[in-house]
Amino acid sequence: MQIKKRDLTFLGILRVIFKTAWIKFKWKVIVMFVCALFVAILETVAPKIVQLIIDNLEKLANPTNLEIRLYIILLTSLFGVGIAMTLFRFWVNRLSFFIATQVEDYWRYRVLNHFFNLPTIWHDKHDSGEFAGKIDRGASSIWTIIHELFGNNFLVYLITLIIVLIIAFISFPGAALILIIPIPIYVIVTFIVSQKIAKRQNFVNKIHHFASRLLYDAAGNVRSVKAFGTESRESKNYKKVWAKIHHLEYKEEELWLVQSLMQTGIETLMRIILLTFSIWKFYKNEYTIGLIVLLISYQQLTFAPLRELNSIFTRIRRVVGRSKHLFEILSEDDSLKDSRNAIDLKELRNKIVFDKVNFSYSKNYQALKDITVDFKKGEVVAIVGRSGAGKSTFSNLLLRFYDPDKGKVLWDGIDLRNARRASLRKRIAYIPQDINLFNRSIKDNITYGRLKFKEKEVIFAAKLAAAHEFISKMPKGYKSVIGERGIRLSGGQRQRIGIARAIFTGASVIIMDESTSHLDSESEQAIQEAIKSIHGDKTLVIIAHRLSTILNADKIIVMDQGKIIAEGRHKNLLKSCSIYKRLYDLQVRKEKNR
Ligand code: ADP
């Protein structure tokens, strides 16, 4: 089911949720409704039995055998009705619980999957803490909506109300009018108050997201928090936000009180009216005492769903806001989605070409300006330049994290816009500046890009990345779990795991984004040689600050302010490009001072 922005209304969201339940669990929904119908019928039967008993009380003073038998049958039926009602009610709740959890899970995973597929530009603008909050609260709100409406007896109450009204209109139309009067009043009151509550709740939801963001941001940067001694400041900030949330929730409670008072007022008034009306009828000999008891019971049965409707409707209005935030993520366009005719990229045979590429992350600043360059198969190409020159943006476009605003990136002549993303990512191994490692074992991290492998392949990749030695020295070797983002490893070790992971994929193009920056000279040398030897026919793009790693590159591209200002081999550039020379001199000086 596709979610469009226009579906994100109160009714639109309910429609999406119930449609999912219907499409996925048609038979369960039907059985649940049938069970609810049985409960509702039995609910109206029980007072009818009581009425029969009361109206025949006089006969029980001197009962005949038949009357005693009938009395026992009535009492047994009353007992049977109670038991059957409980069983059917249990099944309504059980089915509703099942459907609610399944629909919740369905949307939870769909949103998560969509989240991973959204373009990087979206991720740049949203943070993970907020997303985690949205997915948790949004998914549980779906559960609440379904279970509140289907389970928790509401469905049963509602069907009971309908049956009671039908019976009442057929059997005693005068009293039926009194039963029906509170319904529109209830609905109007509920609608007005719930709208107010929902408005406040929307505001509370926004602060909730802010609280999640704050928490994840602080918890994720716990080392910085400690290093700057801001533990209590962070906790206090969090406490303040929650205090605000609770303050708003207390205000909301006041609205609930208003609603309850109105409800009790209407109920009491209608009880008085029904009682007076029935007594009047009794003295006119039109109603029996049994019938009056029946009417009071039926009035009770009509109040139950109305009372529930009140609180359920308000609660649902509150939580629909949370589902909306969840569905908003789904309604975000995957602007880089594979087109229908997208083709699978084959191994690089010839070259990758950047053809007059222009790109901006935001309106104010152009990160790449009219870039035309090629990366031939088997070449080692280095991209150098000052920080912010646009080097990493190259890899972002090459991996199609973004599309160029103008121009094309071509893979053997195929525009990346026409290629399947998965096939592109399979052909390129990317070693980012900040290696993102998972809090899993070293082996799981190295083999992340591929499901099927042999043990020796893992060791082979680790050896090439000069990582095998330090891994072997760890107490649990390849099974060592390395902590959140690899925190239990040094910077250089993290880099080497990242490189092993890239080598392990066997991709034909490797992009190293300053990935040797944490390495000591010895392992850097080892890695350079290893990569060259196994990737003799593979293309290597090195985005580097440390020029020592790229002196032998086949081509060095010098970037400045989003433009290519020079291109060539090291020796030529030293003579022809002043910026390159300056970068190199700085580097040599730095190396000497080490
Ligand atoms: P380099 O790798 O040479 O240091 P980048 O390619 O990372 O430079 O960045 C080029 C320019 O684009 C810089 O001005 C940087 O601030 C900006 N930039 C990089 N990434 C983003 C982003 N995700 N959103 C907005 N601007 C960005």
Coordinates of C-alpha atoms and ligand atoms in Angstrom, one line a residue:
M1 CA 0.0 0.0 0.0
Q2 CA 1.4 3.4 -1.0
I3 CA 1.1 6.3 1.3
K4 CA 0.6 9.7 -0.3
K5 CA 0.9 13.1 1.5
R6 CA -2.9 13.5 1.0
D7 CA -3.6 10.4 3.1
L8 CA -2.2 12.1 6.2
T9 CA -5.5 13.3 7.6
F10 CA -7.3 11.9 10.6
L11 CA -9.7 9.9 8.5
G12 CA -7.0 9.0 5.9
I13 CA -4.8 7.5 8.5
L14 CA -7.6 5.5 10.0
R15 CA -8.5 4.3 6.6
V16 CA -4.9 3.2 5.9
I17 CA -4.7 1.3 9.2
F18 CA -8.1 -0.5 8.8
K19 CA -7.4 -1.3 5.2
T20 CA -4.2 -3.0 6.2
A21 CA -6.0 -5.0 8.8
W22 CA -8.7 -6.0 6.3
I23 CA -6.3 -6.9 3.4
K24 CA -4.0 -8.9 5.6
F25 CA -6.4 -10.6 8.0
K26 CA -9.8 -10.6 6.3
W27 CA -10.9 -13.9 7.9
K28 CA -9.8 -13.0 11.3
V29 CA -11.6 -9.6 11.1
I30 CA -14.8 -11.4 10.0
V31 CA -14.5 -14.0 12.8
M32 CA -13.9 -11.2 15.3
F33 CA -17.0 -9.3 14.1
V34 CA -19.1 -12.5 14.3
C35 CA -17.9 -13.1 17.9
A36 CA -18.6 -9.5 18.8
L37 CA -22.1 -9.9 17.3
F38 CA -22.7 -13.0 19.5
V39 CA -21.6 -11.1 22.6
A40 CA -23.9 -8.2 21.7
I41 CA -26.9 -10.5 21.2
L42 CA -26.2 -12.3 24.5
E43 CA -25.8 -8.9 26.3
T44 CA -29.4 -8.1 25.3
V45 CA -30.7 -11.6 26.1
A46 CA -29.5 -11.5 29.7
P47 CA -31.8 -8.6 30.8
K48 CA -34.7 -10.2 28.9
I49 CA -34.3 -13.4 31.1
V50 CA -34.3 -11.2 34.2
Q51 CA -37.4 -9.4 33.0
L52 CA -39.2 -12.8 32.6
I53 CA -38.2 -13.9 36.1
I54 CA -39.4 -10.6 37.7
D55 CA -42.7 -10.5 35.8
N56 CA -43.4 -14.1 37.0
L57 CA -42.5 -13.6 40.6
E58 CA -46.1 -13.9 41.8
K59 CA -46.4 -17.4 40.2
L60 CA -43.4 -18.5 42.2
A61 CA -45.4 -18.1 45.4
N62 CA -47.2 -21.4 44.7
P63 CA -45.4 -22.8 41.7
T64 CA -46.4 -25.9 39.7
N65 CA -43.7 -28.4 38.7
L66 CA -43.6 -26.9 35.2
E67 CA -43.1 -23.4 36.6
I68 CA -40.2 -24.7 38.8
R69 CA -38.7 -26.4 35.8
L70 CA -39.0 -23.2 33.8
Y71 CA -37.5 -21.2 36.6
I72 CA -34.5 -23.5 36.7
I73 CA -34.2 -23.4 32.9
L74 CA -34.2 -19.5 33.1
L75 CA -31.5 -19.4 35.8
T76 CA -29.3 -22.0 33.9
S77 CA -29.7 -19.9 30.7
L78 CA -28.7 -16.8 32.6
F79 CA -25.6 -18.6 33.8
G80 CA -24.9 -20.1 30.3
V81 CA -25.3 -16.6 28.7
G82 CA -22.7 -15.2 31.1
I83 CA -20.2 -17.9 30.4
A84 CA -20.8 -17.8 26.6
M85 CA -20.4 -14.0 26.6
T86 CA -17.1 -14.2 28.4
L87 CA -15.8 -16.8 25.9
F88 CA -16.9 -14.8 22.9
R89 CA -15.5 -11.6 24.4
F90 CA -12.2 -13.3 25.0
W91 CA -12.0 -14.2 21.4
V92 CA -12.8 -10.7 20.2
N93 CA -10.0 -9.4 22.4
R94 CA -7.6 -12.0 21.4
L95 CA -8.2 -11.6 17.7
S96 CA -8.1 -7.8 18.0
F97 CA -4.8 -8.1 19.9
F98 CA -3.3 -10.3 17.2
I99 CA -4.4 -8.1 14.4
A100 CA -3.2 -5.0 16.1
T101 CA 0.2 -6.4 16.8
Q102 CA 0.6 -7.7 13.3
V103 CA -0.5 -4.5 11.6
E104 CA 1.8 -2.6 14.0
D105 CA 4.7 -4.8 13.0
Y106 CA 3.9 -4.5 9.3
W107 CA 4.1 -0.7 9.3
R108 CA 7.1 -0.6 11.7
Y109 CA 9.2 -2.7 9.3
R110 CA 7.9 -0.9 6.2
V111 CA 8.9 2.4 7.6
L112 CA 12.3 1.1 8.7
N113 CA 12.9 -0.3 5.3
H114 CA 11.8 2.9 3.6
F115 CA 14.1 4.9 6.0
F116 CA 17.1 3.0 4.8
N117 CA 16.1 3.6 1.2
L118 CA 15.5 7.3 1.5
P119 CA 18.1 9.4 -0.3
T120 CA 21.1 10.7 1.7
I121 CA 19.9 14.2 1.4
W122 CA 16.8 13.3 3.5
H123 CA 19.1 11.7 6.2
D124 CA 21.2 14.8 6.3
K125 CA 18.2 16.7 7.4
H126 CA 16.8 14.3 9.9
D127 CA 18.4 12.8 12.9
S128 CA 18.3 9.2 14.0
G129 CA 17.1 9.9 17.6
E130 CA 14.0 11.7 16.3
F131 CA 13.4 8.9 13.8
A132 CA 13.7 6.2 16.5
G133 CA 11.1 8.1 18.6
K134 CA 8.8 8.4 15.6
I135 CA 9.0 4.8 14.7
D136 CA 8.4 3.6 18.3
R137 CA 5.6 5.9 19.2
G138 CA 4.0 5.8 15.7
A139 CA 4.0 2.0 15.6
S140 CA 2.6 1.6 19.1
S141 CA -0.1 4.1 18.2
I142 CA -1.3 1.9 15.4
W143 CA -1.7 -0.9 17.9
T144 CA -3.6 1.4 20.2
I145 CA -6.0 2.5 17.4
I146 CA -6.9 -1.0 16.4
H147 CA -7.0 -2.5 19.8
E148 CA -9.0 0.4 21.3
L149 CA -11.6 0.1 18.5
F150 CA -11.9 -3.6 18.0
G151 CA -10.8 -5.0 21.3
N152 CA -11.4 -3.4 24.7
N153 CA -15.1 -4.2 24.2
F154 CA -15.8 -1.1 22.1
L155 CA -16.9 -3.1 19.1
V156 CA -19.1 -5.3 21.3
Y157 CA -20.6 -2.2 23.0
L158 CA -21.3 -0.6 19.6
I159 CA -23.0 -3.6 18.2
T160 CA -25.0 -3.9 21.4
L161 CA -26.1 -0.3 21.1
I162 CA -27.4 -0.9 17.7
I163 CA -29.3 -4.1 18.7
V164 CA -30.7 -2.5 21.8
L165 CA -32.0 0.4 19.8
I166 CA -33.6 -1.9 17.2
I167 CA -35.3 -3.9 19.9
A168 CA -36.4 -0.8 21.7
F169 CA -37.9 0.8 18.6
I170 CA -39.8 -2.3 17.8
S171 CA -41.0 -3.1 21.3
F172 CA -41.4 0.2 23.2
P173 CA -40.9 3.2 20.8
G174 CA -41.7 5.8 23.5
A175 CA -38.8 4.7 25.7
A176 CA -36.6 4.2 22.7
L177 CA -36.7 7.9 22.0
I178 CA -35.3 8.5 25.5
L179 CA -32.6 6.0 24.8
I180 CA -31.6 7.7 21.6
I181 CA -31.6 11.3 22.7
P182 CA -28.1 11.3 24.5
I183 CA -26.4 9.9 21.4
P184 CA -26.1 13.1 19.3
I185 CA -25.3 15.2 22.4
Y186 CA -22.5 12.8 23.4
V187 CA -21.1 12.8 19.8
I188 CA -21.1 16.6 19.6
V189 CA -19.5 17.0 23.0
T190 CA -16.9 14.3 22.2
F191 CA -16.0 15.9 18.9
I192 CA -15.5 19.4 20.3
V193 CA -13.5 18.4 23.4
S194 CA -11.4 15.7 21.6
Q195 CA -10.5 18.2 18.9
K196 CA -9.0 20.5 21.6
I197 CA -7.2 17.6 23.3
A198 CA -5.8 16.5 19.9
K199 CA -4.5 20.0 19.2
R200 CA -2.7 20.0 22.5
Q201 CA -1.4 16.5 22.0
N202 CA 0.1 17.4 18.6
F203 CA 2.1 20.0 20.4
V204 CA 3.1 17.5 23.0
N205 CA 4.1 15.0 20.3
K206 CA 6.5 17.6 18.8
I207 CA 8.2 18.1 22.1
H208 CA 8.4 14.3 22.5
H209 CA 10.4 14.2 19.3
F210 CA 12.6 16.9 20.6
A211 CA 13.2 14.9 23.8
S212 CA 14.1 11.8 21.8
R213 CA 16.5 13.8 19.7
L214 CA 18.1 15.2 22.8
L215 CA 18.5 11.9 24.5
Y216 CA 20.0 10.0 21.5
D217 CA 22.3 12.9 20.7
A218 CA 23.6 13.1 24.3
A219 CA 23.8 9.3 24.8
G220 CA 25.5 8.8 21.4
N221 CA 28.1 11.4 22.4
V222 CA 28.6 10.2 25.9
R223 CA 32.4 10.5 25.6
S224 CA 32.1 14.2 24.7
V225 CA 29.7 14.7 27.5
K226 CA 32.2 13.2 30.0
A227 CA 35.2 15.0 28.5
F228 CA 33.5 18.4 28.9
G229 CA 32.0 17.5 32.3
T230 CA 28.5 18.3 31.1
E231 CA 26.8 15.2 32.5
S232 CA 24.4 17.1 34.8
R233 CA 23.7 19.8 32.2
E234 CA 22.6 17.2 29.7
S235 CA 20.5 15.4 32.3
K236 CA 18.9 18.7 33.4
N237 CA 18.1 19.7 29.8
Y238 CA 16.4 16.3 29.3
K239 CA 14.5 16.7 32.6
K240 CA 13.4 20.2 31.6
V241 CA 11.9 19.0 28.4
W242 CA 10.0 16.2 30.1
A243 CA 8.8 18.6 32.8
K244 CA 7.3 20.7 29.9
I245 CA 5.7 17.6 28.4
H246 CA 4.1 16.7 31.7
H247 CA 2.9 20.2 32.4
L248 CA 1.1 20.2 29.1
E249 CA -0.3 16.7 29.8
Y250 CA -1.7 18.0 33.2
K251 CA -3.5 20.7 31.2
E252 CA -4.9 18.1 29.0
E253 CA -6.2 16.2 32.0
E254 CA -8.4 19.2 32.8
L255 CA -10.1 18.8 29.4
W256 CA -10.8 15.2 30.3
L257 CA -12.5 16.3 33.5
V258 CA -14.7 18.7 31.5
Q259 CA -15.7 15.8 29.3
S260 CA -16.4 13.5 32.2
L261 CA -18.6 16.0 34.0
M262 CA -20.7 16.6 30.9
Q263 CA -21.0 12.9 30.4
T264 CA -22.2 12.2 34.0
G265 CA -24.6 15.1 33.7
I266 CA -26.2 13.8 30.5
E267 CA -26.4 10.3 31.9
T268 CA -28.0 11.2 35.2
L269 CA -30.5 13.4 33.5
M270 CA -31.5 10.8 31.0
R271 CA -31.9 8.2 33.9
I272 CA -34.2 10.5 35.7
I273 CA -36.3 11.1 32.6
L274 CA -36.5 7.3 31.8
L275 CA -37.5 6.4 35.3
T276 CA -40.2 9.1 35.5
F277 CA -41.5 8.1 32.1
S278 CA -41.6 4.4 33.1
I279 CA -43.3 5.0 36.4
W280 CA -45.9 7.1 34.5
K281 CA -46.4 4.2 32.1
F282 CA -46.6 1.7 35.0
Y283 CA -49.5 3.6 36.6
K284 CA -51.2 3.6 33.2
N285 CA -50.8 -0.2 33.3
E286 CA -48.7 -0.2 30.1
Y287 CA -45.4 -1.2 31.6
T288 CA -44.7 -4.0 34.1
I289 CA -42.0 -3.9 36.8
G290 CA -40.0 -6.4 34.7
L291 CA -40.1 -4.2 31.7
I292 CA -38.9 -1.2 33.8
V293 CA -35.9 -3.3 35.0
L294 CA -35.3 -4.3 31.4
L295 CA -35.4 -0.7 30.2
I296 CA -33.0 0.4 32.9
S297 CA -30.6 -2.4 31.9
Y298 CA -30.9 -1.4 28.3
Q299 CA -30.2 2.2 29.1
Q300 CA -27.1 1.1 30.9
L301 CA -26.1 -0.8 27.7
T302 CA -26.5 2.3 25.6
F303 CA -24.5 4.4 28.0
A304 CA -21.5 2.0 28.0
P305 CA -20.5 2.4 24.3
L306 CA -21.2 6.1 24.5
R307 CA -18.9 6.5 27.5
E308 CA -16.3 4.4 25.7
L309 CA -16.8 6.3 22.5
N310 CA -16.0 9.5 24.4
S311 CA -12.7 8.3 25.8
I312 CA -11.7 6.2 22.8
F313 CA -12.4 8.9 20.3
T314 CA -10.4 11.3 22.3
R315 CA -7.5 8.9 22.8
I316 CA -7.6 8.0 19.2
R317 CA -7.4 11.6 18.1
R318 CA -4.3 11.9 20.3
V319 CA -2.5 8.9 19.0
V320 CA -3.4 9.4 15.3
G321 CA -1.0 12.4 15.5
R322 CA 1.8 9.9 16.3
S323 CA 0.8 7.5 13.4
K324 CA 0.9 10.6 11.2
H325 CA 4.5 11.2 12.0
L326 CA 5.2 7.6 11.1
F327 CA 3.4 7.7 7.8
E328 CA 5.0 11.0 7.0
I329 CA 8.3 9.1 6.7
L330 CA 6.6 6.7 4.3
S331 CA 5.2 9.5 2.2
E332 CA 8.7 10.9 1.7
D333 CA 9.7 10.3 -1.8
D334 CA 12.7 8.1 -2.5
S335 CA 13.9 10.6 -5.2
L336 CA 16.8 8.3 -6.2
K337 CA 14.6 5.2 -6.6
D338 CA 15.5 2.9 -9.4
S339 CA 13.6 3.7 -12.5
R340 CA 11.5 1.0 -14.1
N341 CA 14.0 0.4 -16.9
A342 CA 17.0 0.6 -14.6
I343 CA 19.8 -1.7 -15.6
D344 CA 22.3 -3.8 -13.7
L345 CA 25.8 -2.5 -13.9
K346 CA 28.4 -4.9 -15.0
E347 CA 32.0 -4.9 -13.8
L348 CA 33.8 -1.8 -15.1
R349 CA 35.3 -2.4 -18.5
N350 CA 36.4 0.9 -19.6
K351 CA 35.9 4.0 -17.4
I352 CA 33.8 6.1 -15.1
V353 CA 33.3 9.7 -16.4
F354 CA 32.1 12.8 -14.6
D355 CA 30.6 14.8 -17.5
K356 CA 30.1 18.6 -16.7
V357 CA 28.9 17.8 -13.3
N358 CA 27.4 20.5 -11.1
F359 CA 26.1 19.8 -7.6
S360 CA 24.9 21.7 -4.5
Y361 CA 23.8 20.4 -1.1
S362 CA 22.0 23.6 -0.5
K363 CA 21.1 26.7 -2.5
N364 CA 23.8 28.9 -1.0
Y365 CA 26.8 26.9 -2.0
Q366 CA 27.9 24.9 -5.0
A367 CA 30.0 21.9 -3.9
L368 CA 31.0 20.8 -7.4
K369 CA 31.3 23.2 -10.4
D370 CA 31.4 22.0 -13.9
I371 CA 33.5 18.9 -13.2
T372 CA 34.7 16.8 -16.1
V373 CA 37.1 14.0 -15.4
D374 CA 37.5 10.3 -16.0
F375 CA 38.6 7.3 -13.9
K376 CA 39.9 4.6 -16.2
K377 CA 39.8 1.0 -15.2
G378 CA 42.8 -0.1 -13.2
E379 CA 43.9 3.4 -12.5
V380 CA 44.9 4.8 -9.1
V381 CA 43.4 8.3 -9.1
A382 CA 43.9 10.6 -6.2
I383 CA 41.8 13.6 -5.4
V384 CA 43.5 16.2 -3.2
G385 CA 42.7 19.7 -2.1
R386 CA 42.0 21.8 1.0
S387 CA 39.3 20.8 3.4
G388 CA 35.9 21.7 2.0
A389 CA 37.2 21.7 -1.6
G390 CA 34.6 19.1 -2.7
K391 CA 36.6 15.9 -2.5
S392 CA 34.1 13.8 -0.6
T393 CA 31.3 15.1 -2.7
F394 CA 32.9 13.2 -5.5
S395 CA 32.4 9.9 -3.7
N396 CA 28.9 10.9 -2.8
L397 CA 28.0 11.3 -6.4
L398 CA 29.9 8.2 -7.5
L399 CA 28.0 6.1 -5.0
R400 CA 24.8 7.9 -6.1
F401 CA 24.0 9.1 -2.6
Y402 CA 23.0 12.2 -4.6
D403 CA 22.4 12.9 -8.2
P404 CA 24.1 15.8 -10.0
D405 CA 22.1 19.0 -10.5
K406 CA 23.5 19.2 -14.0
G407 CA 25.7 16.9 -16.0
K408 CA 26.1 13.1 -15.7
V409 CA 28.2 10.5 -14.0
L410 CA 28.7 7.7 -16.5
W411 CA 29.7 4.1 -15.8
D412 CA 31.0 2.6 -19.1
G413 CA 28.7 5.1 -20.8
I414 CA 25.6 4.3 -18.6
D415 CA 24.2 7.3 -16.7
L416 CA 24.1 6.3 -13.0
R417 CA 20.5 7.6 -13.0
N418 CA 19.6 4.6 -15.2
A419 CA 21.5 2.0 -13.2
R420 CA 20.1 -0.1 -10.4
R421 CA 21.4 1.3 -7.1
A422 CA 22.1 -2.2 -5.6
S423 CA 24.2 -3.2 -8.6
L424 CA 26.2 0.0 -8.4
R425 CA 26.9 -0.4 -4.7
K426 CA 28.0 -4.0 -5.4
R427 CA 30.6 -2.8 -7.8
I428 CA 32.0 -0.1 -5.5
A429 CA 33.6 -0.6 -2.1
Y430 CA 33.6 2.5 -0.1
I431 CA 35.9 3.2 2.8
P432 CA 34.6 6.4 4.4
Q433 CA 36.5 9.0 6.5
D434 CA 34.7 7.9 9.6
I435 CA 34.5 4.2 9.4
N436 CA 31.0 3.2 10.6
L437 CA 31.5 0.0 12.5
F438 CA 28.7 -2.0 14.1
N439 CA 28.6 -3.1 17.7
R440 CA 29.1 -6.7 16.5
S441 CA 32.0 -9.1 16.2
I442 CA 35.0 -8.2 14.0
K443 CA 34.1 -11.0 11.7
D444 CA 30.5 -9.7 11.3
N445 CA 32.0 -6.3 10.5
I446 CA 34.4 -7.5 7.9
T447 CA 31.8 -9.7 6.2
Y448 CA 29.0 -7.1 6.4
G449 CA 28.7 -6.7 2.6
R450 CA 28.4 -10.4 1.7
L451 CA 26.3 -13.2 3.2
K452 CA 28.1 -16.2 1.8
F453 CA 31.8 -16.7 2.4
K454 CA 34.5 -19.0 3.5
E455 CA 36.4 -18.4 6.7
K456 CA 39.7 -18.2 4.9
E457 CA 38.4 -15.3 2.8
V458 CA 37.9 -13.2 6.0
I459 CA 41.4 -13.9 7.1
F460 CA 42.7 -13.1 3.6
A461 CA 41.0 -9.7 3.6
A462 CA 42.2 -8.9 7.1
K463 CA 45.8 -9.8 6.2
L464 CA 45.7 -7.6 3.2
A465 CA 44.4 -4.8 5.3
A466 CA 47.2 -5.4 7.8
A467 CA 44.5 -6.2 10.4
H468 CA 45.0 -9.9 11.0
E469 CA 47.9 -9.5 13.4
F470 CA 46.1 -7.2 15.9
I471 CA 42.9 -9.2 15.6
S472 CA 44.7 -12.5 16.4
K473 CA 46.2 -10.9 19.5
M474 CA 42.7 -10.1 20.9
P475 CA 41.4 -12.6 23.4
K476 CA 38.4 -13.6 21.3
G477 CA 40.1 -13.0 17.9
Y478 CA 37.7 -12.5 15.1
K479 CA 34.8 -13.1 17.5
S480 CA 35.7 -10.0 19.6
V481 CA 32.8 -7.6 19.8
I482 CA 34.1 -4.1 19.2
G483 CA 31.6 -1.8 21.0
E484 CA 29.4 1.0 19.6
R485 CA 30.9 2.4 16.4
G486 CA 34.0 0.2 17.1
I487 CA 34.8 2.2 20.3
R488 CA 37.0 -0.6 21.7
L489 CA 39.5 -0.3 18.8
S490 CA 42.0 2.4 18.1
G491 CA 41.5 4.8 15.2
G492 CA 44.0 3.0 13.1
Q493 CA 42.5 -0.4 13.9
R494 CA 39.1 0.8 12.9
Q495 CA 40.4 2.0 9.6
R496 CA 42.0 -1.4 8.9
I497 CA 38.8 -3.2 9.7
G498 CA 37.0 -0.8 7.3
I499 CA 39.6 -1.5 4.6
A500 CA 39.3 -5.3 5.2
R501 CA 35.6 -5.0 4.8
A502 CA 36.0 -3.2 1.5
I503 CA 38.5 -5.7 0.2
F504 CA 36.3 -8.5 1.3
T505 CA 33.4 -7.3 -1.0
G506 CA 35.7 -8.0 -4.0
A507 CA 34.3 -4.8 -5.7
S508 CA 36.0 -3.6 -8.9
V509 CA 36.2 0.0 -7.8
I510 CA 37.4 1.1 -4.4
I511 CA 36.9 4.6 -3.0
M512 CA 39.1 5.5 0.0
D513 CA 38.0 8.7 1.6
E514 CA 41.0 9.8 3.5
S515 CA 40.8 6.4 5.0
T516 CA 44.5 6.1 5.7
S517 CA 44.6 9.2 7.8
H518 CA 44.6 7.3 11.1
L519 CA 47.2 4.8 10.0
D520 CA 50.7 4.6 11.2
S521 CA 53.2 4.8 8.4
E522 CA 54.1 1.1 8.6
S523 CA 50.5 -0.3 8.2
E524 CA 49.8 2.5 5.6
Q525 CA 52.6 1.2 3.5
A526 CA 51.5 -2.4 3.9
I527 CA 47.9 -1.6 2.9
Q528 CA 49.0 0.5 -0.1
E529 CA 51.1 -2.4 -1.5
A530 CA 48.5 -5.0 -0.8
I531 CA 45.7 -3.1 -2.4
K532 CA 47.8 -2.4 -5.5
S533 CA 48.8 -6.0 -5.8
I534 CA 45.3 -7.5 -5.6
H535 CA 43.5 -4.7 -7.4
G536 CA 45.9 -4.5 -10.3
D537 CA 43.0 -4.5 -12.7
K538 CA 40.7 -2.6 -10.3
T539 CA 40.1 1.1 -10.0
L540 CA 41.2 2.9 -6.9
V541 CA 40.0 6.4 -6.1
I542 CA 41.8 7.9 -3.1
I543 CA 40.6 11.1 -1.5
A544 CA 43.6 12.1 0.5
H545 CA 45.0 14.8 2.6
R546 CA 48.2 12.8 3.3
L547 CA 50.0 13.2 0.0
S548 CA 52.5 10.6 0.9
T549 CA 49.9 7.9 0.1
I550 CA 49.3 9.1 -3.4
L551 CA 52.7 10.1 -4.8
N552 CA 52.6 7.1 -7.2
A553 CA 49.0 7.6 -8.3
D554 CA 48.4 7.4 -12.1
K555 CA 46.5 10.7 -11.9
I556 CA 46.1 13.3 -9.2
I557 CA 43.2 15.7 -9.4
V558 CA 43.6 18.9 -7.5
M559 CA 40.4 20.5 -6.3
D560 CA 39.7 24.0 -5.0
Q561 CA 36.3 25.5 -4.1
G562 CA 34.4 22.9 -6.0
K563 CA 36.5 23.1 -9.2
I564 CA 39.3 21.0 -10.7
I565 CA 42.2 23.3 -10.9
A566 CA 44.8 20.9 -12.1
E567 CA 45.3 17.3 -13.1
G568 CA 48.4 15.2 -13.7
R569 CA 51.1 13.2 -12.0
H570 CA 52.9 14.2 -8.8
K571 CA 56.1 15.5 -10.4
N572 CA 54.3 17.6 -13.0
L573 CA 51.9 19.1 -10.5
L574 CA 54.7 20.1 -8.2
K575 CA 56.0 22.3 -11.0
S576 CA 52.7 23.4 -12.5
C577 CA 50.2 23.8 -9.6
S578 CA 51.0 26.2 -6.8
I579 CA 48.2 25.0 -4.6
Y580 CA 49.4 21.4 -4.9
K581 CA 52.9 22.5 -4.2
R582 CA 51.8 24.3 -1.1
L583 CA 49.8 21.3 0.1
Y584 CA 52.8 19.1 -0.5
D585 CA 55.3 21.4 1.3
L586 CA 52.9 21.6 4.3
Q587 CA 52.7 17.9 4.3
V588 CA 56.5 17.3 4.1
R589 CA 57.0 19.8 6.9
K590 CA 54.4 18.1 9.0
E591 CA 55.9 14.6 8.4
K592 CA 59.3 16.0 9.4
N593 CA 58.0 17.5 12.7
R594 CA 56.4 14.2 13.7
Ligands
ADP1 P1 36.2 17.9 1.3 O1 35.9 16.4 1.2 O2 37.0 18.4 0.2 O3 36.6 18.3 2.6 P2 33.3 18.0 0.9 O4 33.1 17.4 -0.4 O5 33.0 17.2 2.1 O6 34.8 18.6 1.0 O7 32.4 19.3 1.0 C1 32.3 20.3 0.0 C2 31.4 21.4 0.5 O8 30.1 21.0 0.7 C3 31.8 22.0 1.8 O9 31.6 23.4 1.8 C4 30.9 21.4 2.8 O10 30.6 22.2 3.9 C5 29.6 21.2 2.0 N1 28.9 19.9 2.4 C6 29.5 18.7 2.5 N2 28.5 17.8 2.8 C7 27.4 18.5 3.0 C8 26.0 18.1 3.4 N3 25.7 16.9 3.6 N4 25.1 19.1 3.5 C9 25.5 20.4 3.2 N5 26.7 20.8 2.8 C10 27.6 19.9 2.7

